[in-house]
Amino acid sequence: MQNITNFLSHFFVTGDPMIYGADASIALASIGIVVVLTYFKKWKWLWDEWLTSVDHKRIGIMYIIAALLMLFRGGVDALMMRTQLALPNMHFLNAEHYNQVFTTHGTIMIIFVAMPFIFGLMNIAVPLQIGARDVAFPFLNALSFWLFFFGAMLFNLSFVIGGSPDAGWSSYAPFAGAELNPGVGQNYYLIGVQISGIGSLATGINFLVTILKMRAPGMTLFKMPMFTWSILITSVIVIFAFPAFTVALALMTIDRLFGAHFFTIAAGGSPMLWANLFWFWGHPEVYIVLLPVFGIFSEVIATFAHKTLFGYVVMVWSMIAISFLSFITWLHHFFTMGNTAPVNAFFSISTMLIAIPTGVKIFNWLFTLNRGRIEFTTPMLWALAFIPNFTIGGVTGVMLAMAPADYQYHNSYFLVAHFHSTLIAGTVFGIFCGLHYWWPKMFGYLLNEKLGKWSFWVFMISFNICFMPMYFLGLMGMTRRMYTYPAGLGWGPINFIITIGAFGMGLGFIIMALNIVWSAIHGKKDTTGDPWDGRTLEWSTASPAPEYNFAHIPTVSTRDAFEAMKEEKREGRTKPQLPFKPIHMPNNSGIPFIMGGFMFVAGFGFVFEWFWMGIPGLLGVVACMIARSFVYNDHHHIPADEIERIERAAGRLS
Amino acid sequence: MAESILSLDSKDKKNMPLEYTTEEGDLRIVGFWIFLAAELVLFGTLFASYLVMQSHTAGGPTARDLFKINPVMAETIILLVSSFTCGLGTLELRRHNTKGLIAWLVVTVILGFAFIGLEANEFYSYAVHEGAPISRSAFLSGFFILLGTHGAHVSLGIVWVTSIIIQLAQRGITAVTARKAFMVGLYWHFLDVVWIFIFTAVYLTGLVI
């Protein structure tokens, strides 16, 4: 009995009233979901329509729902930190708890918010933009999603079972090693992120093949929409960066579980190797979450300036240049770790070089706006706010890139302000922009403009209240990851202002959530499929797009293909209605979900070093792969009369 | 005739090998090449880590103390021959000879087993008899994980080839089974290439330097 009590008190995180509150809310939410699904008899619907779906649009929606939930959690983490730092000598969180909270905040925001949100938007938009009926590998796409989902669930379990990781999102050795960081928290980080990372790699391969091989006839590479271009380049970065991270995480896991010495100080290990491997992935990762939003902003700015994008070819080459440079700048994350001057100089210059293609893009967006008929919709507001706010983040990045000066800024709040300026004003503004822009395509109705603008203004102003003072706080000497500070350093008032800004951003997010709920009931229906007077092919089909996307695959002759089609129509050149043909579509499959479940079981086993659980879990994964290999009947046809019925119901037949 | 999910321009597929004749096969083979590119980065990272760690023996056994040329040569020859027999299988695939293809794949699997057996024996003797387990030094950590990752790939390859042998026996050579047999061949040759680098960067340099 004593043993059992002892085990349970270590297994479950105990002793903190906030954790008990979280336990209770998790239990209540889970029971609530089960009760609602059972009461409304929705289990079969959930399984058939969503959990087994291989439709890129549904997978995209599931990615976005999961990412929004994770954004909520990451945001609560941020508010907990800001509460703790609001005043000097606060005791809201203790040092250990604070470490856990900044670790989960960083990891969740990058791996479980920014990436899945972008994957969600690209799942929804890319196949539609290139005139395809799905991605190249729909089954693999579902698998990617479920690996991400179960990886995220495993990671999030840590704070109620076993304890959270506390070594920062960058998880530096030797602190993250077994000797200095015993317990399961760090294992959760390593294995949860690993599982979702495998899914990310598969997504990269999937979208690269999709874009290279499945474009509508006539759509040459340089006629693709800019968002599709950004995803093509991002996919290449994913493919070359993620395997390095896979290895880094695996090596640290082996260090911790099997006593190897890759990153230890004893027995010849090299903690610096971790920093190199981590940032060899970590820096390209920054561009994995930035280039796609550059694509989104390009689409949105062109659409609402009602002009074609300025400098299209230069835009593409700038992104290619950025993607190349992103692989040779990783060392700027640790200029201060004792590299030689020539090494620091090389990485200093390579980092500054990135400002050139990025600056080119900024000017191209400005020139797109020049003499445009600008329409201030919610997505456009996010895009317009991105330009100045992101530029501030970029310029301070160049300041940090100067290695000698970095010795002053390094790991200060100046750095914290810099990367939040790029990741919030870039990535977060971008995903919100894309969410509002493609929402009608996902659900067939628009988000409310008034609430949308309120959430924009509240969030954007609060963002500046939160992060502008942080630059000065950093120059005044406050370093990142301090859990408290004494009075009398002059940091108190600035920290208080920052905390006000942080809560303001939370309020902006709540207004956005309200907007989603309100619009689900009262939102304006999008009956045309083209609510924004769009320029690219996703707006040429119904909203929401039918399962097969396009009844007829469009033929493309120019950039802004849909704009050209509308032009033709205005000139009275209409094409004759072709007869419908049956469409070949992939079958749903439960294997991705089950395989993700086995991965979760295996991951949980390895977190606790319970090999009796981990190894059968992995065998289950292999069994799923074999089972899938023997499935031959994996496609079906949608008959022509069914297509005609669907098209007629959507009002697309005259 | 059904319109396909894929919107490829219709090329003349008649002169293509069987595995490329469907659009799906074509896509998957391209995807698999890209996957192999990612695998290259994965092994590249492991090689880099190993080479950094090579001299970090922490007073424990060095490469020269441990490595013996005979078992390593045996492993190398067996794996290279298995790649050759796998290639002969692809040749039979092109000739639409199901039995020949299956026979060569079976030989490949047997050689794969022999390789894994020898490697497991080598690992066992290092870890148990020579006092050189993974936890002894950073050099040994790098060694076991680089070779172990390759060995795990070969083991998974054995499972994969076996499943394709069964499918070939059930269905004969079709566009789908042809694509699968072709892809597993790419995978097997890739592992062979990785081994050549292991042979050079780990064993030869370990024995000489």
Short mmCIF file of C-alpha atoms in Angstrom, two decimals, chain A residues 130-138 201 205 208-209 212-217 239-241 243-244 246-248 251 254-255 258-263 267-270 273 277 280 551-553 581-586 622 625-626 628-632 634-635 637, chain B residues 1-9 11 24 26-32 34-39 41-43 45-46 48-50 52-53 56-58 134-139 141-143 145-146 156 159-160 162-164 166-168 170-171 174 176-177 180:
data_model
loop_
_atom_site.label_atom_id
_atom_site.label_comp_id
_atom_site.label_asym_id
_atom_site.label_seq_id
_atom_site.Cartn_x
_atom_site.Cartn_y
_atom_site.Cartn_z
CA ILE A 130 -2.91 24.68 -57.63
CA GLY A 131 -6.17 23.16 -58.89
CA ALA A 132 -5.59 19.69 -57.40
CA ARG A 133 -8.11 17.30 -55.86
CA ASP A 134 -6.01 16.40 -52.84
CA VAL A 135 -2.40 16.23 -51.78
CA ALA A 136 -0.02 13.67 -53.29
CA PHE A 137 -0.32 11.29 -50.33
CA PRO A 138 -3.64 11.77 -48.53
CA LEU A 201 8.89 15.73 -42.01
CA ILE A 205 7.70 15.59 -48.36
CA LEU A 208 6.85 19.20 -52.02
CA VAL A 209 5.60 16.34 -54.21
CA LEU A 212 5.93 19.78 -57.95
CA LYS A 213 3.72 17.15 -59.57
CA MET A 214 0.05 18.01 -59.18
CA ARG A 215 -0.42 21.54 -60.48
CA ALA A 216 -3.31 22.22 -62.86
CA PRO A 217 -2.41 22.05 -66.55
CA ILE A 239 13.02 18.15 -45.41
CA PHE A 240 16.59 19.27 -44.81
CA ALA A 241 16.25 20.67 -41.29
CA PRO A 243 16.19 15.09 -39.78
CA ALA A 244 18.93 16.94 -37.85
CA THR A 246 15.25 14.05 -35.12
CA VAL A 247 18.83 12.98 -34.53
CA ALA A 248 19.46 15.59 -31.83
CA LEU A 251 20.72 11.32 -29.10
CA ILE A 254 19.59 7.86 -25.59
CA ASP A 255 21.85 9.85 -23.28
CA PHE A 258 20.64 4.40 -21.86
CA GLY A 259 23.52 6.31 -20.32
CA ALA A 260 25.24 7.33 -23.56
CA HIS A 261 27.59 10.32 -23.59
CA PHE A 262 26.77 12.55 -26.52
CA PHE A 263 26.05 15.71 -24.55
CA ALA A 267 33.25 10.52 -20.62
CA GLY A 268 34.06 12.79 -23.56
CA GLY A 269 30.60 14.11 -24.36
CA SER A 270 30.15 17.56 -25.85
CA LEU A 273 27.22 19.46 -29.97
CA LEU A 277 22.49 20.26 -33.73
CA PHE A 280 21.01 23.66 -37.17
CA ALA A 551 -15.74 19.33 -60.71
CA HIS A 552 -13.46 20.06 -63.66
CA ILE A 553 -9.74 20.60 -63.24
CA LYS A 581 -16.91 12.51 -65.29
CA PRO A 582 -16.60 10.20 -62.30
CA ILE A 583 -13.85 11.32 -59.92
CA HIS A 584 -11.32 8.99 -58.36
CA MET A 585 -10.82 9.74 -54.64
CA PRO A 586 -8.90 8.09 -51.78
CA VAL A 622 5.15 -1.43 -37.27
CA MET A 625 2.56 -0.05 -41.35
CA ILE A 626 2.39 -3.69 -42.45
CA ARG A 628 -1.47 -0.59 -44.50
CA SER A 629 0.88 -2.21 -46.99
CA PHE A 630 -1.69 -4.97 -47.55
CA VAL A 631 -4.57 -2.58 -48.23
CA TYR A 632 -5.16 -2.52 -51.98
CA ASP A 634 -7.97 2.26 -51.14
CA HIS A 635 -9.86 4.34 -53.68
CA HIS A 637 -15.19 6.83 -57.51
CA MET B 1 -12.84 6.13 -68.10
CA ALA B 2 -12.57 7.82 -64.75
CA GLU B 3 -10.88 11.14 -64.43
CA SER B 4 -8.02 10.72 -62.01
CA ILE B 5 -7.51 12.48 -58.71
CA LEU B 6 -4.22 13.62 -60.15
CA SER B 7 -4.01 16.43 -62.59
CA LEU B 8 -0.84 15.44 -64.37
CA ASP B 9 -0.34 16.28 -67.97
CA LYS B 11 2.45 11.76 -70.89
CA GLU B 24 0.14 7.22 -58.27
CA ASP B 26 5.07 7.97 -60.33
CA LEU B 27 4.20 10.26 -57.40
CA ARG B 28 5.20 7.76 -54.78
CA ILE B 29 8.56 7.07 -56.37
CA VAL B 30 9.33 10.80 -56.48
CA GLY B 31 8.19 11.09 -52.86
CA PHE B 32 10.42 8.21 -51.90
CA ILE B 34 12.78 12.91 -51.45
CA PHE B 35 12.42 10.77 -48.35
CA LEU B 36 15.84 9.30 -49.10
CA ALA B 37 17.21 12.85 -49.30
CA ALA B 38 15.89 13.43 -45.79
CA GLU B 39 17.47 10.14 -44.70
CA VAL B 41 20.56 14.42 -43.80
CA LEU B 42 19.73 12.11 -40.91
CA PHE B 43 22.75 9.90 -41.53
CA THR B 45 24.07 14.32 -38.84
CA LEU B 46 24.96 10.98 -37.26
CA ALA B 48 29.09 14.38 -38.10
CA SER B 49 28.36 13.51 -34.48
CA TYR B 50 30.44 10.33 -34.73
CA VAL B 52 33.32 14.74 -33.56
CA MET B 53 33.27 11.98 -30.95
CA HIS B 56 36.71 11.23 -27.27
CA THR B 57 37.44 7.80 -25.85
CA ALA B 58 37.67 8.99 -22.23
CA ILE B 134 27.50 2.47 -25.21
CA SER B 135 27.89 4.17 -21.83
CA ARG B 136 31.69 3.75 -21.71
CA SER B 137 32.65 6.84 -23.75
CA ALA B 138 31.36 9.39 -26.22
CA PHE B 139 33.23 7.56 -28.99
CA SER B 141 28.01 6.25 -27.99
CA GLY B 142 28.62 7.65 -31.46
CA PHE B 143 29.69 4.28 -32.81
CA ILE B 145 24.16 4.85 -32.52
CA LEU B 146 25.49 5.44 -36.04
CA LEU B 156 13.05 -2.70 -40.97
CA VAL B 159 10.34 -6.75 -42.62
CA TRP B 160 9.42 -4.57 -45.59
CA THR B 162 9.23 -9.86 -46.61
CA SER B 163 5.86 -8.16 -46.77
CA ILE B 164 6.44 -7.38 -50.44
CA ILE B 166 4.10 -12.08 -49.71
CA GLN B 167 2.23 -9.52 -51.78
CA LEU B 168 4.07 -10.58 -54.94
CA GLN B 170 -0.45 -13.26 -53.74
CA ARG B 171 -0.87 -10.90 -56.65
CA THR B 174 1.13 -5.50 -61.16
CA VAL B 176 1.27 -1.53 -57.66
CA THR B 177 3.47 -4.46 -56.59
CA LYS B 180 6.59 -1.46 -54.15
#
